[in-house]
Amino acid sequence: MVEIRDLHKSFGQLEVLKGIDFTVDRGQVICVIGPSGSGKSTLLRCVNTLETPTRGTVVVEGIELTDPDVDINAARRRVGMVFQQFNLFPHLCVLDNVAIAQRRVLKRSKAEAEKIAQANLERVGLSDKVRSYPAQLSGGQQQRAAIARALAMEPTLMLFDEPTSALDPELVGDVLSVMRQLADEGMTMLVVTHEMAFARDVADRVVFMDQGVIVEEGPAEQVIGDPQEERTRVFLRRVL
Ligand code: ADP
Ligand code: MG
């Protein structure tokens, strides 16, 4: 589903990704953990073509995103992304927030886009909030609306960048349970998170990044439960 080879990314003199290699198989959930500034968001942004790699290749479903001849919009549509900040349009109700990209990008009719929006809002437990505006929702509800918006585009891969980091602690669980449900349904997911319990339960593999490289990766039980590298141990001691 995703194949990343020798991925490098620099901003000016600053080399943020220093040769990242890994693959994600269909239906797998990979959790990426690591200290702030280690390049996790930049990695996701390269998979979503929000950033152009300095060197290396990113292949999503057989489409090489780094190939200048590739239809980047077609490739981008297959990848849904959920950010720490929910980025909902404040002047649109939840239903319209979930429908608008479908109409603009996929050219769905209003009726069809709304029907698919309804179905996905139900999927994340928000069917009673379709006419609410973002400001009328809790952070957890806003984040679930953002997840529904991404799902309505029918992505084959979902990227999550610290989706619960901006939430009050009591709202984190609702968002994680929606993500858990998606994982159970077989969605392929690449998740940057500090929620170690979630990573332990849900991830097929955990990747620990520090200073632009993958320091350690493997099953959650191994990387979180029995880390082999000192840098991983130091990080886990701080977050657990
Ligand atoms: P993480 O998500 O692990 O906290 P990031 O990928 O956001 O790390 O950032 C890694 C490093 O890259 C940081 O030092 C950050 O300041 C830098 N960086 C990220 N985006 C840019 C940018 N657009 N321009 C310059 N530096 C950036
Ligand atoms: Mg980040």
PDB file of C-alpha atoms and ligand atoms in Angstrom:
ATOM      1  CA  MET A   1       0.000   0.000   0.000  1.00  0.00           C
ATOM      2  CA  VAL A   2       2.784   2.409   0.955  1.00  0.00           C
ATOM      3  CA  GLU A   3       6.441   2.010   0.143  1.00  0.00           C
ATOM      4  CA  ILE A   4       8.931   4.631   1.290  1.00  0.00           C
ATOM      5  CA  ARG A   5      12.525   4.335   0.137  1.00  0.00           C
ATOM      6  CA  ASP A   6      15.485   6.461   1.177  1.00  0.00           C
ATOM      7  CA  LEU A   7      13.256   9.431   1.896  1.00  0.00           C
ATOM      8  CA  HIS A   8      15.117  12.655   2.584  1.00  0.00           C
ATOM      9  CA  LYS A   9      13.638  16.073   3.235  1.00  0.00           C
ATOM     10  CA  SER A  10      15.505  19.275   3.945  1.00  0.00           C
ATOM     11  CA  PHE A  11      14.258  22.759   4.660  1.00  0.00           C
ATOM     12  CA  GLY A  12      17.189  24.915   3.587  1.00  0.00           C
ATOM     13  CA  GLN A  13      20.197  23.721   5.558  1.00  0.00           C
ATOM     14  CA  LEU A  14      18.078  21.717   7.986  1.00  0.00           C
ATOM     15  CA  GLU A  15      17.823  18.034   7.089  1.00  0.00           C
ATOM     16  CA  VAL A  16      14.623  16.855   8.740  1.00  0.00           C
ATOM     17  CA  LEU A  17      14.319  13.362   7.226  1.00  0.00           C
ATOM     18  CA  LYS A  18      17.628  11.573   6.769  1.00  0.00           C
ATOM     19  CA  GLY A  19      16.793   8.442   4.837  1.00  0.00           C
ATOM     20  CA  ILE A  20      13.520   6.820   5.891  1.00  0.00           C
ATOM     21  CA  ASP A  21      12.594   3.350   4.638  1.00  0.00           C
ATOM     22  CA  PHE A  22       9.449   1.467   5.462  1.00  0.00           C
ATOM     23  CA  THR A  23       6.367  -0.145   4.021  1.00  0.00           C
ATOM     24  CA  VAL A  24       2.744  -0.384   5.071  1.00  0.00           C
ATOM     25  CA  ASP A  25       0.716  -3.367   3.906  1.00  0.00           C
ATOM     26  CA  ARG A  26      -2.975  -3.141   3.107  1.00  0.00           C
ATOM     27  CA  GLY A  27      -5.074  -3.242   6.262  1.00  0.00           C
ATOM     28  CA  GLN A  28      -2.149  -2.567   8.561  1.00  0.00           C
ATOM     29  CA  VAL A  29      -2.071   0.058  11.283  1.00  0.00           C
ATOM     30  CA  ILE A  30       1.344   1.614  11.851  1.00  0.00           C
ATOM     31  CA  CYS A  31       1.893   3.962  14.777  1.00  0.00           C
ATOM     32  CA  VAL A  32       4.768   6.431  14.541  1.00  0.00           C
ATOM     33  CA  ILE A  33       6.096   7.677  17.864  1.00  0.00           C
ATOM     34  CA  GLY A  34       8.992   9.946  18.754  1.00  0.00           C
ATOM     35  CA  PRO A  35       9.965  13.250  20.315  1.00  0.00           C
ATOM     36  CA  SER A  36       8.782  16.613  19.049  1.00  0.00           C
ATOM     37  CA  GLY A  37      10.841  17.799  16.082  1.00  0.00           C
ATOM     38  CA  SER A  38      11.898  14.293  15.008  1.00  0.00           C
ATOM     39  CA  GLY A  39      10.217  14.639  11.586  1.00  0.00           C
ATOM     40  CA  LYS A  40       6.979  12.694  12.111  1.00  0.00           C
ATOM     41  CA  SER A  41       4.684  15.335  10.618  1.00  0.00           C
ATOM     42  CA  THR A  42       7.070  15.915   7.727  1.00  0.00           C
ATOM     43  CA  LEU A  43       7.000  12.183   7.007  1.00  0.00           C
ATOM     44  CA  LEU A  44       3.182  12.150   6.862  1.00  0.00           C
ATOM     45  CA  ARG A  45       3.183  15.288   4.745  1.00  0.00           C
ATOM     46  CA  CYS A  46       5.493  13.620   2.239  1.00  0.00           C
ATOM     47  CA  VAL A  47       3.077  10.657   2.011  1.00  0.00           C
ATOM     48  CA  ASN A  48       0.237  13.102   1.411  1.00  0.00           C
ATOM     49  CA  THR A  49       2.255  15.199  -1.104  1.00  0.00           C
ATOM     50  CA  LEU A  50       1.912  18.290   1.063  1.00  0.00           C
ATOM     51  CA  GLU A  51       5.719  18.297   0.987  1.00  0.00           C
ATOM     52  CA  THR A  52       8.000  17.310  -1.871  1.00  0.00           C
ATOM     53  CA  PRO A  53      10.853  15.032  -0.792  1.00  0.00           C
ATOM     54  CA  THR A  54      14.398  16.210  -1.418  1.00  0.00           C
ATOM     55  CA  ARG A  55      15.410  12.666  -2.336  1.00  0.00           C
ATOM     56  CA  GLY A  56      13.933   9.181  -2.365  1.00  0.00           C
ATOM     57  CA  THR A  57      10.614   7.693  -3.405  1.00  0.00           C
ATOM     58  CA  VAL A  58       7.127   7.436  -1.971  1.00  0.00           C
ATOM     59  CA  VAL A  59       4.812   4.925  -3.647  1.00  0.00           C
ATOM     60  CA  VAL A  60       1.143   4.730  -2.645  1.00  0.00           C
ATOM     61  CA  GLU A  61      -0.872   1.914  -4.201  1.00  0.00           C
ATOM     62  CA  GLY A  62       1.642   1.535  -6.977  1.00  0.00           C
ATOM     63  CA  ILE A  63       1.617   5.253  -7.822  1.00  0.00           C
ATOM     64  CA  GLU A  64       4.972   6.916  -7.391  1.00  0.00           C
ATOM     65  CA  LEU A  65       4.160  10.309  -5.904  1.00  0.00           C
ATOM     66  CA  THR A  66       7.628  11.615  -6.614  1.00  0.00           C
ATOM     67  CA  ASP A  67       7.268  10.941 -10.360  1.00  0.00           C
ATOM     68  CA  PRO A  68       6.775  14.355 -12.035  1.00  0.00           C
ATOM     69  CA  ASP A  69       4.458  12.809 -14.655  1.00  0.00           C
ATOM     70  CA  VAL A  70       2.019  11.379 -12.137  1.00  0.00           C
ATOM     71  CA  ASP A  71      -1.477  12.867 -11.647  1.00  0.00           C
ATOM     72  CA  ILE A  72      -0.869  14.124  -8.125  1.00  0.00           C
ATOM     73  CA  ASN A  73      -4.510  15.017  -7.490  1.00  0.00           C
ATOM     74  CA  ALA A  74      -5.692  11.524  -8.349  1.00  0.00           C
ATOM     75  CA  ALA A  75      -3.107  10.069  -6.008  1.00  0.00           C
ATOM     76  CA  ARG A  76      -3.871  12.573  -3.239  1.00  0.00           C
ATOM     77  CA  ARG A  77      -7.569  11.722  -3.293  1.00  0.00           C
ATOM     78  CA  ARG A  78      -6.823   8.196  -2.139  1.00  0.00           C
ATOM     79  CA  VAL A  79      -5.162   9.467   1.011  1.00  0.00           C
ATOM     80  CA  GLY A  80      -7.209  10.969   3.843  1.00  0.00           C
ATOM     81  CA  MET A  81      -5.551  13.068   6.489  1.00  0.00           C
ATOM     82  CA  VAL A  82      -6.617  14.090   9.979  1.00  0.00           C
ATOM     83  CA  PHE A  83      -4.651  16.810  11.748  1.00  0.00           C
ATOM     84  CA  GLN A  84      -4.188  17.815  15.358  1.00  0.00           C
ATOM     85  CA  GLN A  85      -6.205  20.959  14.622  1.00  0.00           C
ATOM     86  CA  PHE A  86      -9.475  19.920  13.052  1.00  0.00           C
ATOM     87  CA  ASN A  87      -9.561  22.614  10.348  1.00  0.00           C
ATOM     88  CA  LEU A  88     -13.341  22.607   9.950  1.00  0.00           C
ATOM     89  CA  PHE A  89     -14.959  25.576   8.202  1.00  0.00           C
ATOM     90  CA  PRO A  90     -16.510  27.620  11.047  1.00  0.00           C
ATOM     91  CA  HIS A  91     -19.267  29.079   8.861  1.00  0.00           C
ATOM     92  CA  LEU A  92     -20.529  25.693   7.643  1.00  0.00           C
ATOM     93  CA  CYS A  93     -22.587  23.152   9.578  1.00  0.00           C
ATOM     94  CA  VAL A  94     -21.134  19.699  10.125  1.00  0.00           C
ATOM     95  CA  LEU A  95     -23.044  18.186   7.207  1.00  0.00           C
ATOM     96  CA  ASP A  96     -21.771  20.862   4.806  1.00  0.00           C
ATOM     97  CA  ASN A  97     -18.235  20.509   6.154  1.00  0.00           C
ATOM     98  CA  VAL A  98     -18.333  16.825   5.244  1.00  0.00           C
ATOM     99  CA  ALA A  99     -20.065  17.407   1.899  1.00  0.00           C
ATOM    100  CA  ILE A 100     -18.069  20.308   0.467  1.00  0.00           C
ATOM    101  CA  ALA A 101     -14.888  18.557  -0.662  1.00  0.00           C
ATOM    102  CA  GLN A 102     -16.920  15.728  -2.137  1.00  0.00           C
ATOM    103  CA  ARG A 103     -18.785  18.231  -4.261  1.00  0.00           C
ATOM    104  CA  ARG A 104     -15.766  20.328  -5.234  1.00  0.00           C
ATOM    105  CA  VAL A 105     -13.169  17.604  -5.727  1.00  0.00           C
ATOM    106  CA  LEU A 106     -15.202  14.509  -6.609  1.00  0.00           C
ATOM    107  CA  LYS A 107     -17.964  16.503  -8.355  1.00  0.00           C
ATOM    108  CA  ARG A 108     -20.677  14.640  -6.487  1.00  0.00           C
ATOM    109  CA  SER A 109     -24.187  16.129  -6.599  1.00  0.00           C
ATOM    110  CA  LYS A 110     -25.471  17.913  -3.500  1.00  0.00           C
ATOM    111  CA  ALA A 111     -27.867  15.053  -2.733  1.00  0.00           C
ATOM    112  CA  GLU A 112     -25.248  12.357  -3.137  1.00  0.00           C
ATOM    113  CA  ALA A 113     -22.614  14.248  -1.150  1.00  0.00           C
ATOM    114  CA  GLU A 114     -25.092  14.795   1.689  1.00  0.00           C
ATOM    115  CA  LYS A 115     -26.132  11.175   1.718  1.00  0.00           C
ATOM    116  CA  ILE A 116     -22.513  10.030   1.962  1.00  0.00           C
ATOM    117  CA  ALA A 117     -21.857  12.715   4.590  1.00  0.00           C
ATOM    118  CA  GLN A 118     -24.800  11.430   6.669  1.00  0.00           C
ATOM    119  CA  ALA A 119     -23.546   7.865   6.468  1.00  0.00           C
ATOM    120  CA  ASN A 120     -20.040   8.816   7.564  1.00  0.00           C
ATOM    121  CA  LEU A 121     -21.273  11.065  10.366  1.00  0.00           C
ATOM    122  CA  GLU A 122     -23.278   8.107  11.611  1.00  0.00           C
ATOM    123  CA  ARG A 123     -20.138   5.991  11.426  1.00  0.00           C
ATOM    124  CA  VAL A 124     -18.347   8.355  13.846  1.00  0.00           C
ATOM    125  CA  GLY A 125     -21.375   8.728  16.150  1.00  0.00           C
ATOM    126  CA  LEU A 126     -22.423  12.234  15.104  1.00  0.00           C
ATOM    127  CA  SER A 127     -25.755  11.669  13.383  1.00  0.00           C
ATOM    128  CA  ASP A 128     -27.464  13.960  15.908  1.00  0.00           C
ATOM    129  CA  LYS A 129     -25.057  16.849  15.159  1.00  0.00           C
ATOM    130  CA  VAL A 130     -25.322  17.203  11.391  1.00  0.00           C
ATOM    131  CA  ARG A 131     -26.866  20.686  11.587  1.00  0.00           C
ATOM    132  CA  SER A 132     -24.550  21.957  14.339  1.00  0.00           C
ATOM    133  CA  TYR A 133     -21.727  24.390  13.654  1.00  0.00           C
ATOM    134  CA  PRO A 134     -18.158  23.573  14.743  1.00  0.00           C
ATOM    135  CA  ALA A 135     -18.245  26.119  17.591  1.00  0.00           C
ATOM    136  CA  GLN A 136     -21.251  24.266  19.058  1.00  0.00           C
ATOM    137  CA  LEU A 137     -19.292  20.994  19.285  1.00  0.00           C
ATOM    138  CA  SER A 138     -16.724  19.695  21.749  1.00  0.00           C
ATOM    139  CA  GLY A 139     -13.180  19.167  20.487  1.00  0.00           C
ATOM    140  CA  GLY A 140     -13.779  15.432  20.333  1.00  0.00           C
ATOM    141  CA  GLN A 141     -16.917  15.901  18.249  1.00  0.00           C
ATOM    142  CA  GLN A 142     -15.090  18.309  15.935  1.00  0.00           C
ATOM    143  CA  GLN A 143     -12.293  15.800  15.464  1.00  0.00           C
ATOM    144  CA  ARG A 144     -14.810  13.034  14.710  1.00  0.00           C
ATOM    145  CA  ALA A 145     -16.424  15.346  12.135  1.00  0.00           C
ATOM    146  CA  ALA A 146     -12.976  15.843  10.597  1.00  0.00           C
ATOM    147  CA  ILE A 147     -12.565  12.055  10.441  1.00  0.00           C
ATOM    148  CA  ALA A 148     -15.988  11.723   8.766  1.00  0.00           C
ATOM    149  CA  ARG A 149     -14.956  14.385   6.262  1.00  0.00           C
ATOM    150  CA  ALA A 150     -11.822  12.432   5.362  1.00  0.00           C
ATOM    151  CA  LEU A 151     -13.746   9.137   5.140  1.00  0.00           C
ATOM    152  CA  ALA A 152     -16.384  10.640   2.845  1.00  0.00           C
ATOM    153  CA  MET A 153     -13.695  10.954   0.174  1.00  0.00           C
ATOM    154  CA  GLU A 154     -13.387   7.145   0.315  1.00  0.00           C
ATOM    155  CA  PRO A 155      -9.654   7.013   0.896  1.00  0.00           C
ATOM    156  CA  THR A 156      -7.750   3.751   0.822  1.00  0.00           C
ATOM    157  CA  LEU A 157      -5.188   5.077   3.304  1.00  0.00           C
ATOM    158  CA  MET A 158      -5.753   7.290   6.336  1.00  0.00           C
ATOM    159  CA  LEU A 159      -3.039   9.438   7.904  1.00  0.00           C
ATOM    160  CA  PHE A 160      -3.506  10.779  11.422  1.00  0.00           C
ATOM    161  CA  ASP A 161      -1.145  13.410  12.827  1.00  0.00           C
ATOM    162  CA  GLU A 162      -1.543  13.515  16.615  1.00  0.00           C
ATOM    163  CA  PRO A 163      -5.342  13.513  16.295  1.00  0.00           C
ATOM    164  CA  THR A 164      -5.948  13.626  20.043  1.00  0.00           C
ATOM    165  CA  SER A 165      -3.177  15.976  21.155  1.00  0.00           C
ATOM    166  CA  ALA A 166      -5.382  19.082  21.154  1.00  0.00           C
ATOM    167  CA  LEU A 167      -8.208  17.426  23.101  1.00  0.00           C
ATOM    168  CA  ASP A 168      -9.131  17.605  26.754  1.00  0.00           C
ATOM    169  CA  PRO A 169      -8.249  14.251  28.329  1.00  0.00           C
ATOM    170  CA  GLU A 170     -11.877  13.170  28.790  1.00  0.00           C
ATOM    171  CA  LEU A 171     -12.546  13.574  25.050  1.00  0.00           C
ATOM    172  CA  VAL A 172      -9.585  11.527  23.823  1.00  0.00           C
ATOM    173  CA  GLY A 173     -11.312   8.174  24.292  1.00  0.00           C
ATOM    174  CA  ASP A 174     -14.174   8.895  21.868  1.00  0.00           C
ATOM    175  CA  VAL A 175     -11.784   9.761  19.062  1.00  0.00           C
ATOM    176  CA  LEU A 176      -9.560   6.764  19.761  1.00  0.00           C
ATOM    177  CA  SER A 177     -12.549   4.440  19.723  1.00  0.00           C
ATOM    178  CA  VAL A 178     -13.575   5.727  16.290  1.00  0.00           C
ATOM    179  CA  MET A 179     -10.006   5.078  15.102  1.00  0.00           C
ATOM    180  CA  ARG A 180     -10.057   1.628  16.674  1.00  0.00           C
ATOM    181  CA  GLN A 181     -13.311   0.851  14.866  1.00  0.00           C
ATOM    182  CA  LEU A 182     -11.766   1.976  11.557  1.00  0.00           C
ATOM    183  CA  ALA A 183      -8.800  -0.282  12.178  1.00  0.00           C
ATOM    184  CA  ASP A 184     -11.167  -3.194  12.902  1.00  0.00           C
ATOM    185  CA  GLU A 185     -12.935  -2.507   9.608  1.00  0.00           C
ATOM    186  CA  GLY A 186      -9.608  -3.046   7.847  1.00  0.00           C
ATOM    187  CA  MET A 187      -8.608   0.534   7.036  1.00  0.00           C
ATOM    188  CA  THR A 188      -4.910   1.027   6.323  1.00  0.00           C
ATOM    189  CA  MET A 189      -3.677   3.650   8.776  1.00  0.00           C
ATOM    190  CA  LEU A 190      -0.494   5.542   9.512  1.00  0.00           C
ATOM    191  CA  VAL A 191      -0.897   7.223  12.890  1.00  0.00           C
ATOM    192  CA  VAL A 192       1.435   9.654  14.641  1.00  0.00           C
ATOM    193  CA  THR A 193       0.446   9.499  18.286  1.00  0.00           C
ATOM    194  CA  HIS A 194       1.587   9.818  21.868  1.00  0.00           C
ATOM    195  CA  GLU A 195      -1.184   7.458  23.016  1.00  0.00           C
ATOM    196  CA  MET A 196       0.936   4.468  23.940  1.00  0.00           C
ATOM    197  CA  ALA A 197      -2.016   2.362  25.097  1.00  0.00           C
ATOM    198  CA  PHE A 198      -3.666   2.842  21.703  1.00  0.00           C
ATOM    199  CA  ALA A 199      -0.429   1.977  19.897  1.00  0.00           C
ATOM    200  CA  ARG A 200      -0.045  -1.151  22.026  1.00  0.00           C
ATOM    201  CA  ASP A 201      -3.590  -2.340  21.387  1.00  0.00           C
ATOM    202  CA  VAL A 202      -4.169  -1.367  17.787  1.00  0.00           C
ATOM    203  CA  ALA A 203      -0.862  -1.054  15.915  1.00  0.00           C
ATOM    204  CA  ASP A 204       0.489  -3.933  13.875  1.00  0.00           C
ATOM    205  CA  ARG A 205       3.839  -2.174  14.011  1.00  0.00           C
ATOM    206  CA  VAL A 206       5.316   0.729  15.918  1.00  0.00           C
ATOM    207  CA  VAL A 207       7.991   2.949  14.399  1.00  0.00           C
ATOM    208  CA  PHE A 208      10.141   5.038  16.750  1.00  0.00           C
ATOM    209  CA  MET A 209      11.677   8.094  15.067  1.00  0.00           C
ATOM    210  CA  ASP A 210      14.274  10.465  16.429  1.00  0.00           C
ATOM    211  CA  GLN A 211      16.177  13.233  14.649  1.00  0.00           C
ATOM    212  CA  GLY A 212      14.998  12.278  11.177  1.00  0.00           C
ATOM    213  CA  VAL A 213      15.741   8.567  11.272  1.00  0.00           C
ATOM    214  CA  ILE A 214      13.895   5.416  12.288  1.00  0.00           C
ATOM    215  CA  VAL A 215      15.705   4.273  15.399  1.00  0.00           C
ATOM    216  CA  GLU A 216      13.657   1.169  16.028  1.00  0.00           C
ATOM    217  CA  GLU A 217      10.572  -0.550  14.655  1.00  0.00           C
ATOM    218  CA  GLY A 218       8.645  -3.727  15.227  1.00  0.00           C
ATOM    219  CA  PRO A 219       5.563  -5.110  16.944  1.00  0.00           C
ATOM    220  CA  ALA A 220       4.212  -2.820  19.678  1.00  0.00           C
ATOM    221  CA  GLU A 221       4.973  -5.367  22.368  1.00  0.00           C
ATOM    222  CA  GLN A 222       8.608  -5.224  21.346  1.00  0.00           C
ATOM    223  CA  VAL A 223       9.156  -1.502  20.679  1.00  0.00           C
ATOM    224  CA  ILE A 224       7.050  -0.228  23.587  1.00  0.00           C
ATOM    225  CA  GLY A 225       7.246  -3.256  25.858  1.00  0.00           C
ATOM    226  CA  ASP A 226      10.886  -4.212  25.411  1.00  0.00           C
ATOM    227  CA  PRO A 227      12.792  -1.496  23.481  1.00  0.00           C
ATOM    228  CA  GLN A 228      16.263  -2.428  22.319  1.00  0.00           C
ATOM    229  CA  GLU A 229      17.665   1.061  21.757  1.00  0.00           C
ATOM    230  CA  GLU A 230      18.630   3.472  24.516  1.00  0.00           C
ATOM    231  CA  ARG A 231      17.042   6.422  22.690  1.00  0.00           C
ATOM    232  CA  THR A 232      13.705   4.566  22.602  1.00  0.00           C
ATOM    233  CA  ARG A 233      13.955   3.782  26.320  1.00  0.00           C
ATOM    234  CA  VAL A 234      14.676   7.424  27.170  1.00  0.00           C
ATOM    235  CA  PHE A 235      11.670   8.585  25.121  1.00  0.00           C
ATOM    236  CA  LEU A 236       9.302   6.006  26.601  1.00  0.00           C
ATOM    237  CA  ARG A 237      10.388   6.820  30.125  1.00  0.00           C
ATOM    238  CA  ARG A 238       9.262  10.387  29.464  1.00  0.00           C
ATOM    239  CA  VAL A 239       5.860   9.584  27.953  1.00  0.00           C
ATOM    240  CA  LEU A 240       4.708   6.479  29.847  1.00  0.00           C
TER     241      LEU A 240
HETATM  242  P1  ADP B   1       7.454  16.347  14.538  1.00  0.00           P
HETATM  243  O1  ADP B   1       6.148  16.212  13.845  1.00  0.00           O
HETATM  244  O2  ADP B   1       8.119  15.034  14.817  1.00  0.00           O
HETATM  245  O3  ADP B   1       7.374  17.190  15.771  1.00  0.00           O
HETATM  246  P2  ADP B   1       8.173  17.972  12.251  1.00  0.00           P
HETATM  247  O4  ADP B   1       8.163  17.079  11.072  1.00  0.00           O
HETATM  248  O5  ADP B   1       7.005  18.856  12.452  1.00  0.00           O
HETATM  249  O6  ADP B   1       8.461  17.092  13.565  1.00  0.00           O
HETATM  250  O7  ADP B   1       9.452  18.910  12.225  1.00  0.00           O
HETATM  251  C1  ADP B   1      10.751  18.415  12.140  1.00  0.00           C
HETATM  252  C2  ADP B   1      11.705  19.583  12.012  1.00  0.00           C
HETATM  253  O8  ADP B   1      11.487  20.224  10.773  1.00  0.00           O
HETATM  254  C3  ADP B   1      11.549  20.661  13.073  1.00  0.00           C
HETATM  255  O9  ADP B   1      12.832  21.113  13.423  1.00  0.00           O
HETATM  256  C4  ADP B   1      10.752  21.730  12.366  1.00  0.00           C
HETATM  257  O10 ADP B   1      11.028  22.989  12.906  1.00  0.00           O
HETATM  258  C5  ADP B   1      11.258  21.605  10.937  1.00  0.00           C
HETATM  259  N1  ADP B   1      10.266  22.028   9.922  1.00  0.00           N
HETATM  260  C6  ADP B   1       9.074  21.427   9.687  1.00  0.00           C
HETATM  261  N2  ADP B   1       8.426  22.028   8.683  1.00  0.00           N
HETATM  262  C7  ADP B   1       9.223  23.045   8.267  1.00  0.00           C
HETATM  263  C8  ADP B   1       9.117  24.045   7.255  1.00  0.00           C
HETATM  264  N3  ADP B   1       8.043  24.118   6.448  1.00  0.00           N
HETATM  265  N4  ADP B   1      10.141  24.909   7.120  1.00  0.00           N
HETATM  266  C9  ADP B   1      11.243  24.844   7.928  1.00  0.00           C
HETATM  267  N5  ADP B   1      11.410  23.916   8.888  1.00  0.00           N
HETATM  268  C10 ADP B   1      10.412  23.038   9.069  1.00  0.00           C
HETATM  269 MG    MG B   2       4.256  16.834  14.380  1.00  0.00          MG
END
